mmCIF file of C-alpha atoms in Angstrom:
data_model
loop_
_atom_site.group_PDB
_atom_site.id
_atom_site.type_symbol
_atom_site.label_atom_id
_atom_site.label_comp_id
_atom_site.label_asym_id
_atom_site.label_seq_id
_atom_site.Cartn_x
_atom_site.Cartn_y
_atom_site.Cartn_z
ATOM 1 C CA MET O 1350 -44.932 43.101 -18.734
ATOM 2 C CA ARG O 1351 -48.622 43.713 -18.127
ATOM 3 C CA ASN O 1352 -48.030 43.119 -14.379
ATOM 4 C CA LEU O 1353 -50.238 39.860 -15.057
ATOM 5 C CA ILE O 1354 -49.793 36.239 -14.498
ATOM 6 C CA THR O 1355 -49.787 35.903 -18.389
ATOM 7 C CA ASP O 1356 -46.358 37.811 -18.486
ATOM 8 C CA VAL O 1357 -44.862 34.146 -17.817
ATOM 9 C CA PRO O 1358 -44.654 32.856 -21.244
ATOM 10 C CA GLY O 1359 -47.073 30.177 -22.114
ATOM 11 C CA LEU O 1360 -50.093 30.942 -20.376
ATOM 12 C CA ARG O 1361 -53.288 32.533 -20.795
ATOM 13 C CA VAL O 1362 -56.158 33.368 -18.432
ATOM 14 C CA GLY O 1363 -59.993 33.773 -19.133
ATOM 15 C CA ASN O 1364 -62.779 34.771 -17.215
ATOM 16 C CA ALA O 1365 -66.740 33.759 -17.471
ATOM 17 C CA THR O 1366 -68.703 36.050 -15.117
ATOM 18 C CA ASP O 1367 -72.675 35.181 -14.120
ATOM 19 C CA PRO O 1368 -73.833 38.887 -12.647
ATOM 20 C CA HIS O 1369 -77.061 37.692 -11.941
ATOM 21 C CA ILE O 1370 -76.115 34.557 -9.725
ATOM 22 C CA GLY O 1371 -72.866 36.672 -8.424
ATOM 23 C CA THR O 1372 -70.394 33.885 -9.310
ATOM 24 C CA GLY O 1373 -67.789 33.072 -11.882
ATOM 25 C CA VAL O 1374 -64.936 30.847 -13.250
ATOM 26 C CA THR O 1375 -61.270 31.622 -14.136
ATOM 27 C CA VAL O 1376 -58.976 29.393 -15.904
ATOM 28 C CA VAL O 1377 -55.359 29.282 -16.447
ATOM 29 C CA LEU O 1378 -54.614 27.824 -19.591
ATOM 30 C CA CYS O 1379 -51.247 26.324 -20.554
ATOM 31 C CA GLU O 1380 -50.535 26.754 -24.150
ATOM 32 C CA ALA O 1381 -48.598 23.262 -23.741
ATOM 33 C CA PRO O 1382 -49.011 21.091 -20.859
ATOM 34 C CA ALA O 1383 -47.092 22.415 -17.708
ATOM 35 C CA VAL O 1384 -45.278 21.145 -14.498
ATOM 36 C CA ALA O 1385 -47.570 21.454 -11.582
ATOM 37 C CA ALA O 1386 -47.891 21.360 -7.791
ATOM 38 C CA VAL O 1387 -50.025 22.295 -5.201
ATOM 39 C CA ASP O 1388 -50.152 23.702 -1.106
ATOM 40 C CA VAL O 1389 -53.449 23.372 0.670
ATOM 41 C CA ARG O 1390 -53.492 24.842 3.828
ATOM 42 C CA GLY O 1391 -57.021 26.272 4.644
ATOM 43 C CA GLY O 1392 -59.074 23.756 6.841
ATOM 44 C CA GLY O 1393 -62.064 24.023 4.585
ATOM 45 C CA PRO O 1394 -60.867 23.314 1.085
ATOM 46 C CA GLY O 1395 -62.383 22.092 -1.677
ATOM 47 C CA THR O 1396 -60.326 20.737 -4.724
ATOM 48 C CA ARG O 1397 -60.236 18.372 -7.982
ATOM 49 C CA GLU O 1398 -57.344 16.374 -9.015
ATOM 50 C CA THR O 1399 -54.945 17.565 -6.450
ATOM 51 C CA ASP O 1400 -53.900 14.246 -5.355
ATOM 52 C CA LEU O 1401 -52.770 13.672 -8.854
ATOM 53 C CA LEU O 1402 -50.118 16.851 -8.560
ATOM 54 C CA ASP O 1403 -48.169 14.640 -5.692
ATOM 55 C CA PRO O 1404 -44.802 14.464 -6.882
ATOM 56 C CA ALA O 1405 -44.859 10.713 -6.421
ATOM 57 C CA ALA O 1406 -48.070 10.334 -9.132
ATOM 58 C CA THR O 1407 -47.393 9.468 -12.756
ATOM 59 C CA VAL O 1408 -48.862 12.580 -14.668
ATOM 60 C CA GLU O 1409 -46.461 15.813 -14.001
ATOM 61 C CA ARG O 1410 -48.015 18.420 -16.322
ATOM 62 C CA VAL O 1411 -51.383 19.778 -16.769
ATOM 63 C CA ASP O 1412 -53.369 21.527 -19.308
ATOM 64 C CA ALA O 1413 -55.175 24.008 -17.016
ATOM 65 C CA ILE O 1414 -56.155 25.029 -13.711
ATOM 66 C CA THR O 1415 -59.847 25.855 -12.746
ATOM 67 C CA LEU O 1416 -60.598 28.686 -9.851
ATOM 68 C CA SER O 1417 -64.422 28.926 -9.527
ATOM 69 C CA GLY O 1418 -66.951 30.060 -7.050
ATOM 70 C CA GLY O 1419 -69.816 27.905 -6.279
ATOM 71 C CA SER O 1420 -68.415 26.355 -3.276
ATOM 72 C CA ALA O 1421 -68.930 22.132 -3.998
ATOM 73 C CA PHE O 1422 -70.968 22.665 -7.311
ATOM 74 C CA GLY O 1423 -68.060 24.853 -8.849
ATOM 75 C CA LEU O 1424 -66.036 21.658 -8.947
ATOM 76 C CA ASP O 1425 -67.856 21.153 -12.282
ATOM 77 C CA ALA O 1426 -66.375 24.041 -13.779
ATOM 78 C CA ALA O 1427 -63.588 21.582 -14.457
ATOM 79 C CA SER O 1428 -65.415 19.452 -16.251
ATOM 80 C CA GLY O 1429 -66.560 22.298 -18.722
ATOM 81 C CA VAL O 1430 -62.705 22.891 -19.340
ATOM 82 C CA MET O 1431 -61.840 19.558 -19.864
ATOM 83 C CA ALA O 1432 -64.767 19.055 -22.621
ATOM 84 C CA GLY O 1433 -63.308 22.133 -24.455
ATOM 85 C CA LEU O 1434 -59.889 20.900 -24.274
ATOM 86 C CA ALA O 1435 -60.721 17.478 -25.476
ATOM 87 C CA ALA O 1436 -62.594 19.470 -28.527
ATOM 88 C CA ARG O 1437 -59.001 20.731 -29.168
ATOM 89 C CA GLY O 1438 -57.347 17.308 -29.099
ATOM 90 C CA ARG O 1439 -55.576 18.043 -25.696
ATOM 91 C CA GLY O 1440 -55.034 15.824 -22.990
ATOM 92 C CA PHE O 1441 -52.696 12.922 -21.530
ATOM 93 C CA ALA O 1442 -52.460 10.184 -24.031
ATOM 94 C CA VAL O 1443 -53.770 6.584 -22.897
ATOM 95 C CA GLY O 1444 -53.842 4.549 -26.234
ATOM 96 C CA THR O 1445 -55.782 6.491 -28.793
ATOM 97 C CA ALA O 1446 -57.684 8.318 -26.137
ATOM 98 C CA ARG O 1447 -56.777 11.794 -24.536
ATOM 99 C CA VAL O 1448 -57.553 12.762 -21.155
ATOM 100 C CA PRO O 1449 -56.933 16.485 -20.424
ATOM 101 C CA ILE O 1450 -55.717 17.056 -17.278
ATOM 102 C CA VAL O 1451 -57.595 19.922 -15.137
ATOM 103 C CA PRO O 1452 -57.121 20.206 -11.418
ATOM 104 C CA GLY O 1453 -59.164 23.244 -9.811
ATOM 105 C CA ALA O 1454 -60.369 24.707 -6.444
ATOM 106 C CA ILE O 1455 -63.082 26.053 -5.174
ATOM 107 C CA LEU O 1456 -64.756 29.265 -3.038
ATOM 108 C CA PHE O 1457 -67.878 29.587 -1.182
ATOM 109 C CA ASP O 1458 -69.887 32.373 -2.552
ATOM 110 C CA LEU O 1459 -73.519 31.171 -2.201
ATOM 111 C CA LEU O 1460 -74.656 33.812 0.428
ATOM 112 C CA ASN O 1461 -73.720 36.944 -1.355
ATOM 113 C CA GLY O 1462 -76.769 37.404 -2.983
ATOM 114 C CA GLY O 1463 -77.906 36.885 -6.287
ATOM 115 C CA ASP O 1464 -79.928 33.865 -7.655
ATOM 116 C CA LYS O 1465 -79.117 30.610 -6.578
ATOM 117 C CA GLY O 1466 -82.058 28.761 -7.561
ATOM 118 C CA TRP O 1467 -80.174 26.899 -10.427
ATOM 119 C CA GLU O 1468 -82.158 23.780 -9.006
ATOM 120 C CA ALA O 1469 -80.895 20.720 -11.002
ATOM 121 C CA HIS O 1470 -78.871 22.865 -13.527
ATOM 122 C CA PRO O 1471 -75.997 24.619 -11.592
ATOM 123 C CA PRO O 1472 -74.275 26.926 -14.159
ATOM 124 C CA TYR O 1473 -70.408 26.000 -13.415
ATOM 125 C CA THR O 1474 -69.704 23.350 -16.491
ATOM 126 C CA GLN O 1475 -70.632 26.004 -19.108
ATOM 127 C CA LEU O 1476 -68.883 28.756 -17.321
ATOM 128 C CA GLY O 1477 -65.751 26.737 -17.116
ATOM 129 C CA ARG O 1478 -65.995 26.172 -20.767
ATOM 130 C CA ASP O 1479 -66.909 29.919 -21.383
ATOM 131 C CA ALA O 1480 -63.709 30.931 -19.545
ATOM 132 C CA LEU O 1481 -61.462 28.605 -21.163
ATOM 133 C CA GLU O 1482 -62.848 29.897 -24.724
ATOM 134 C CA ALA O 1483 -62.175 33.631 -23.339
ATOM 135 C CA ALA O 1484 -58.478 32.578 -22.463
ATOM 136 C CA ASP O 1485 -56.315 35.646 -23.652
ATOM 137 C CA LEU O 1486 -53.145 37.193 -22.171
ATOM 138 C CA ASP O 1487 -55.060 40.392 -21.145
ATOM 139 C CA PHE O 1488 -57.808 39.686 -18.663
ATOM 140 C CA THR O 1489 -59.862 42.272 -16.428
ATOM 141 C CA LEU O 1490 -59.170 42.375 -12.354
ATOM 142 C CA GLY O 1491 -61.814 42.803 -9.755
ATOM 143 C CA SER O 1492 -65.196 41.400 -9.622
ATOM 144 C CA VAL O 1493 -65.080 38.837 -12.394
ATOM 145 C CA GLY O 1494 -64.175 35.323 -12.727
ATOM 146 C CA ALA O 1495 -63.690 33.225 -9.617
ATOM 147 C CA GLY O 1496 -63.634 36.748 -7.928
ATOM 148 C CA THR O 1497 -67.356 37.871 -8.825
ATOM 149 C CA GLY O 1498 -68.731 37.103 -5.455
ATOM 150 C CA CYS O 1499 -65.706 37.096 -3.271
ATOM 151 C CA THR O 1500 -65.658 38.785 0.369
ATOM 152 C CA THR O 1501 -63.598 39.589 3.152
ATOM 153 C CA ALA O 1502 -63.691 40.333 6.738
ATOM 154 C CA THR O 1503 -64.001 44.001 5.974
ATOM 155 C CA VAL O 1504 -64.215 44.975 2.092
ATOM 156 C CA LYS O 1505 -65.498 43.237 -1.081
ATOM 157 C CA GLY O 1506 -62.754 40.696 -2.158
ATOM 158 C CA GLY O 1507 -62.130 40.233 -5.940
ATOM 159 C CA LEU O 1508 -59.372 38.600 -8.536
ATOM 160 C CA GLY O 1509 -56.059 39.866 -8.678
ATOM 161 C CA SER O 1510 -53.111 39.521 -10.662
ATOM 162 C CA ALA O 1511 -49.154 40.656 -10.344
ATOM 163 C CA SER O 1512 -45.740 39.534 -11.895
ATOM 164 C CA ALA O 1513 -42.293 40.349 -11.741
ATOM 165 C CA ILE O 1514 -38.604 39.345 -13.086
ATOM 166 C CA ALA O 1515 -36.334 37.916 -10.807
ATOM 167 C CA ALA O 1516 -32.648 38.899 -10.571
ATOM 168 C CA SER O 1517 -31.991 35.649 -12.620
ATOM 169 C CA GLY O 1518 -34.326 36.794 -15.731
ATOM 170 C CA HIS O 1519 -37.320 34.526 -14.689
ATOM 171 C CA VAL O 1520 -40.440 35.488 -14.599
ATOM 172 C CA VAL O 1521 -42.713 34.792 -11.916
ATOM 173 C CA GLY O 1522 -46.424 35.733 -11.849
ATOM 174 C CA ALA O 1523 -49.799 35.070 -9.793
ATOM 175 C CA VAL O 1524 -53.575 35.072 -10.241
ATOM 176 C CA VAL O 1525 -55.915 34.809 -7.128
ATOM 177 C CA ALA O 1526 -59.572 34.836 -5.923
ATOM 178 C CA VAL O 1527 -59.418 36.475 -2.759
ATOM 179 C CA ASN O 1528 -62.594 35.344 -0.465
ATOM 180 C CA ALA O 1529 -60.573 35.450 2.866
ATOM 181 C CA ALA O 1530 -62.412 35.118 6.428
ATOM 182 C CA GLY O 1531 -59.317 37.836 7.416
ATOM 183 C CA SER O 1532 -59.106 41.003 6.282
ATOM 184 C CA PRO O 1533 -56.356 42.387 3.734
ATOM 185 C CA LEU O 1534 -56.410 45.941 5.492
ATOM 186 C CA PHE O 1535 -54.593 47.391 8.476
ATOM 187 C CA GLY O 1536 -57.360 47.579 11.371
ATOM 188 C CA ASP O 1537 -59.882 49.773 9.863
ATOM 189 C CA GLY O 1538 -57.574 50.865 6.510
ATOM 190 C CA PRO O 1539 -57.453 52.290 4.435
ATOM 191 C CA GLN O 1540 -53.790 50.726 4.102
ATOM 192 C CA PHE O 1541 -53.272 47.466 2.439
ATOM 193 C CA ARG O 1542 -51.121 44.810 4.588
ATOM 194 C CA ALA O 1543 -49.504 44.227 1.293
ATOM 195 C CA ALA O 1544 -48.085 48.026 1.047
ATOM 196 C CA PRO O 1545 -44.432 47.076 1.647
ATOM 197 C CA TYR O 1546 -44.526 45.383 -1.650
ATOM 198 C CA GLU O 1547 -46.392 47.727 -3.774
ATOM 199 C CA ARG O 1548 -45.251 48.702 -7.109
ATOM 200 C CA ASP O 1549 -45.803 51.601 -9.010
ATOM 201 C CA SER O 1550 -48.936 52.547 -6.910
ATOM 202 C CA GLU O 1551 -50.690 49.530 -8.093
ATOM 203 C CA PHE O 1552 -53.234 49.758 -5.514
ATOM 204 C CA GLY O 1553 -53.092 53.255 -4.901
ATOM 205 C CA GLY O 1554 -49.743 53.773 -3.263
ATOM 206 C CA LEU O 1555 -50.881 54.551 -0.281
ATOM 207 C CA GLY O 1556 -47.905 53.342 1.905
ATOM 208 C CA LEU O 1557 -48.251 51.935 5.670
ATOM 209 C CA PRO O 1558 -50.023 53.433 8.578
ATOM 210 C CA GLN O 1559 -48.399 56.213 9.974
ATOM 211 C CA THR O 1560 -48.251 54.357 13.553
ATOM 212 C CA LEU O 1561 -47.237 50.939 12.247
ATOM 213 C CA SER O 1562 -46.753 49.001 15.846
ATOM 214 C CA GLN O 1563 -50.301 50.351 16.761
ATOM 215 C CA ALA O 1564 -51.612 49.135 13.874
ATOM 216 C CA LEU O 1565 -50.665 45.519 14.265
ATOM 217 C CA ALA O 1566 -51.358 45.569 18.097
ATOM 218 C CA ASP O 1567 -55.020 46.845 17.103
ATOM 219 C CA GLU O 1568 -55.704 43.921 14.601
ATOM 220 C CA VAL O 1569 -55.744 41.210 17.086
ATOM 221 C CA THR O 1570 -58.595 43.359 18.960
ATOM 222 C CA HIS O 1571 -60.139 44.405 15.585
ATOM 223 C CA PRO O 1572 -63.987 43.853 15.665
ATOM 224 C CA HIS O 1573 -64.173 41.406 12.983
ATOM 225 C CA LEU O 1574 -62.160 39.011 15.212
ATOM 226 C CA LYS O 1575 -63.718 39.974 18.906
ATOM 227 C CA GLY O 1576 -67.020 39.163 17.542
ATOM 228 C CA GLY O 1577 -65.780 35.743 15.782
ATOM 229 C CA ILE O 1578 -65.304 35.082 12.188
ATOM 230 C CA SER O 1579 -68.591 33.440 10.871
ATOM 231 C CA ARG O 1580 -68.229 33.330 7.024
ATOM 232 C CA PHE O 1581 -67.171 30.706 4.831
ATOM 233 C CA SER O 1582 -64.077 31.574 2.782
ATOM 234 C CA THR O 1583 -61.153 30.584 0.768
ATOM 235 C CA THR O 1584 -58.627 32.354 -1.159
ATOM 236 C CA ILE O 1585 -57.645 30.455 -4.059
ATOM 237 C CA ALA O 1586 -54.400 30.909 -6.536
ATOM 238 C CA VAL O 1587 -52.338 29.927 -9.041
ATOM 239 C CA VAL O 1588 -48.390 31.155 -8.966
ATOM 240 C CA ALA O 1589 -46.493 30.387 -11.854
ATOM 241 C CA THR O 1590 -42.967 30.941 -13.413
ATOM 242 C CA ASP O 1591 -40.842 30.297 -16.926
ATOM 243 C CA ALA O 1592 -38.262 28.251 -14.692
ATOM 244 C CA THR O 1593 -37.943 24.765 -15.814
ATOM 245 C CA LEU O 1594 -38.911 22.872 -12.674
ATOM 246 C CA THR O 1595 -39.539 19.469 -11.387
ATOM 247 C CA THR O 1596 -42.482 18.505 -9.690
ATOM 248 C CA VAL O 1597 -40.497 18.498 -6.106
ATOM 249 C CA GLN O 1598 -39.333 21.547 -6.967
ATOM 250 C CA ALA O 1599 -42.930 23.329 -8.295
ATOM 251 C CA ARG O 1600 -44.136 22.207 -4.945
ATOM 252 C CA ARG O 1601 -41.720 24.092 -2.823
ATOM 253 C CA LEU O 1602 -42.225 26.827 -5.076
ATOM 254 C CA ALA O 1603 -46.273 26.620 -4.151
ATOM 255 C CA ILE O 1604 -45.312 25.816 -0.401
ATOM 256 C CA MET O 1605 -43.231 29.223 -0.359
ATOM 257 C CA ALA O 1606 -45.804 31.437 -2.329
ATOM 258 C CA GLN O 1607 -48.620 30.356 0.052
ATOM 259 C CA ASN O 1608 -46.593 32.836 2.535
ATOM 260 C CA GLY O 1609 -47.754 35.718 0.215
ATOM 261 C CA LEU O 1610 -51.256 35.225 1.650
ATOM 262 C CA SER O 1611 -49.566 35.764 5.251
ATOM 263 C CA LEU O 1612 -48.262 39.102 4.147
ATOM 264 C CA SER O 1613 -51.415 39.926 2.560
ATOM 265 C CA LEU O 1614 -54.393 39.086 4.959
ATOM 266 C CA PHE O 1615 -54.870 38.508 8.659
ATOM 267 C CA PRO O 1616 -55.951 35.850 9.857
ATOM 268 C CA VAL O 1617 -55.394 33.528 7.039
ATOM 269 C CA HIS O 1618 -55.422 29.618 7.104
ATOM 270 C CA THR O 1619 -58.427 29.474 9.528
ATOM 271 C CA PRO O 1620 -60.720 26.558 10.257
ATOM 272 C CA LEU O 1621 -63.003 28.280 7.882
ATOM 273 C CA ASP O 1622 -60.529 29.253 4.758
ATOM 274 C CA GLY O 1623 -59.984 26.405 2.152
ATOM 275 C CA ASP O 1624 -56.570 28.313 1.227
ATOM 276 C CA VAL O 1625 -55.107 26.650 -1.864
ATOM 277 C CA VAL O 1626 -52.284 27.913 -4.104
ATOM 278 C CA PHE O 1627 -51.359 26.080 -7.317
ATOM 279 C CA ALA O 1628 -47.494 26.320 -8.559
ATOM 280 C CA LEU O 1629 -46.794 26.204 -12.704
ATOM 281 C CA SER O 1630 -43.899 25.673 -14.369
ATOM 282 C CA THR O 1631 -43.758 26.483 -18.308
ATOM 283 C CA GLU O 1632 -40.188 25.027 -18.668
ATOM 284 C CA LYS O 1633 -38.866 27.795 -20.821
ATOM 285 C CA ARG O 1634 -35.644 28.670 -19.053
ATOM 286 C CA PRO O 1635 -33.404 26.455 -16.750
ATOM 287 C CA LEU O 1636 -32.251 27.088 -13.305
ATOM 288 C CA GLU O 1637 -28.520 27.927 -13.362
ATOM 289 C CA VAL O 1638 -27.784 27.128 -9.554
ATOM 290 C CA PRO O 1639 -30.970 25.293 -8.683
ATOM 291 C CA LEU O 1640 -31.226 25.434 -4.891
ATOM 292 C CA PRO O 1641 -30.511 29.196 -4.239
ATOM 293 C CA ASP O 1642 -32.566 30.272 -7.630
ATOM 294 C CA LEU O 1643 -35.472 27.814 -6.377
ATOM 295 C CA ALA O 1644 -35.228 29.808 -2.980
ATOM 296 C CA ARG O 1645 -35.247 33.177 -4.753
ATOM 297 C CA LEU O 1646 -38.054 32.492 -7.193
ATOM 298 C CA GLY O 1647 -40.063 31.219 -3.878
ATOM 299 C CA ALA O 1648 -39.361 34.176 -1.810
ATOM 300 C CA LEU O 1649 -40.325 36.418 -5.053
ATOM 301 C CA ALA O 1650 -43.644 34.421 -5.718
ATOM 302 C CA SER O 1651 -44.841 35.251 -2.299
ATOM 303 C CA VAL O 1652 -44.442 38.971 -2.729
ATOM 304 C CA VAL O 1653 -46.165 38.666 -6.168
ATOM 305 C CA LEU O 1654 -49.232 36.745 -4.763
ATOM 306 C CA ALA O 1655 -49.250 39.632 -1.995
ATOM 307 C CA ARG O 1656 -49.471 41.972 -4.472
ATOM 308 C CA ALA O 1657 -51.969 40.189 -6.362
ATOM 309 C CA VAL O 1658 -54.268 39.960 -3.501
ATOM 310 C CA ALA O 1659 -54.345 44.042 -2.609
ATOM 311 C CA ARG O 1660 -54.537 44.408 -6.705
ATOM 312 C CA ALA O 1661 -57.880 42.211 -6.432
ATOM 313 C CA ILE O 1662 -59.178 44.185 -3.507
ATOM 314 C CA PHE O 1663 -58.621 47.362 -5.202
ATOM 315 C CA ALA O 1664 -60.283 46.594 -8.586
ATOM 316 C CA ALA O 1665 -63.082 44.774 -6.661
ATOM 317 C CA THR O 1666 -66.491 46.377 -7.773
ATOM 318 C CA ARG O 1667 -69.907 46.074 -5.797
ATOM 319 C CA LEU O 1668 -72.156 43.646 -6.811
ATOM 320 C CA PRO O 1669 -76.240 44.782 -7.505
ATOM 321 C CA PHE O 1670 -77.751 43.062 -4.626
ATOM 322 C CA PRO O 1671 -79.207 44.459 -1.444
ATOM 323 C CA ASP O 1672 -76.848 44.297 1.270
ATOM 324 C CA CYS O 1673 -73.729 43.055 -0.530
ATOM 325 C CA GLN O 1674 -70.474 44.016 1.053
ATOM 326 C CA LYS O 1675 -69.226 47.195 0.178
ATOM 327 C CA THR O 1676 -65.809 47.762 -1.692
ATOM 328 C CA TRP O 1677 -62.635 49.624 -0.861
ATOM 329 C CA HIS O 1678 -63.718 52.328 -3.196
ATOM 330 C CA ASP O 1679 -66.673 52.910 -1.335
ATOM 331 C CA HIS O 1680 -65.007 53.079 1.943
ATOM 332 C CA PHE O 1681 -62.236 55.039 1.103
ATOM 333 C CA ALA O 1682 -61.727 56.578 -2.205
ATOM 334 C CA SER O 1683 -63.747 59.772 -1.972
ATOM 335 C CA LYS O 1684 -61.840 60.204 1.608
ATOM 336 C CA ASP O 1685 -58.617 62.500 1.994
ATOM 337 C CA GLN O 1686 -55.683 59.789 2.115
ATOM 338 C CA THR O 1687 -53.316 61.635 3.957
#
């Protein structure tokens, strides 16, 4: 197990990063078309091809999912992925034509520094194609791909991933670009809100605050809330499993997995977030008892997504621009964590 979404058989992930602009693209590539669904909860989403993922729609499977920075400009990333997949002969067959199915979501990273003066030539189509070409089992976390320009209310955001094996033997994984209006920490930190779900000290092993009740009470009066939330944000994610799911079941997996953002960020799903969670089924292992098995997979997916959020923050590195947001390590790594 890599502790990555690529532990789910049939998936690859690729990142493309432009450090001069401070943005990037992440692609989740399905080796074979995968059943897909989506759950959108943020008040300011930016998406592509999500109507196609309605269980009532005709096309049930997708070739890839694209996560991108760049706000609405980043929607072009899926076009680059489509072009690359078309060159490989991938896509939904319509007569002799093939149309790659590539839903996507974007986050707002236009105010994080870097040279955004691309004028008539936004970089996202090429970044999408580059990310597709980079797709592999192993990939980097932190300030890469769609996580490059991410921020949160307290520390720099980034790209995170995690995985787990259910009691049924099914694999569940998640990848997330954390660009939240809320905070991944209890108060001023350093402890992560996802701490109860951490495995093998994957984000520092700090545990919970010594006085948890006080930490929870302090959150509602924390300065990042008292001063008002002014940044435009969005956390976008893909959860996946090798369980054989219908589109209706995949939608329920996405809905349950979205709770992982509530376990790891506060506040979440605000009017300024565009939070989106996609779900993929690579259909390798059937469910033995569909309803209880799906419920357990959804619960596990929420925990895996929460862990992926914290791993994104823990792996983030600071961008080389004036006044860019400090990382968790900038604030806490050199201090006594006891």
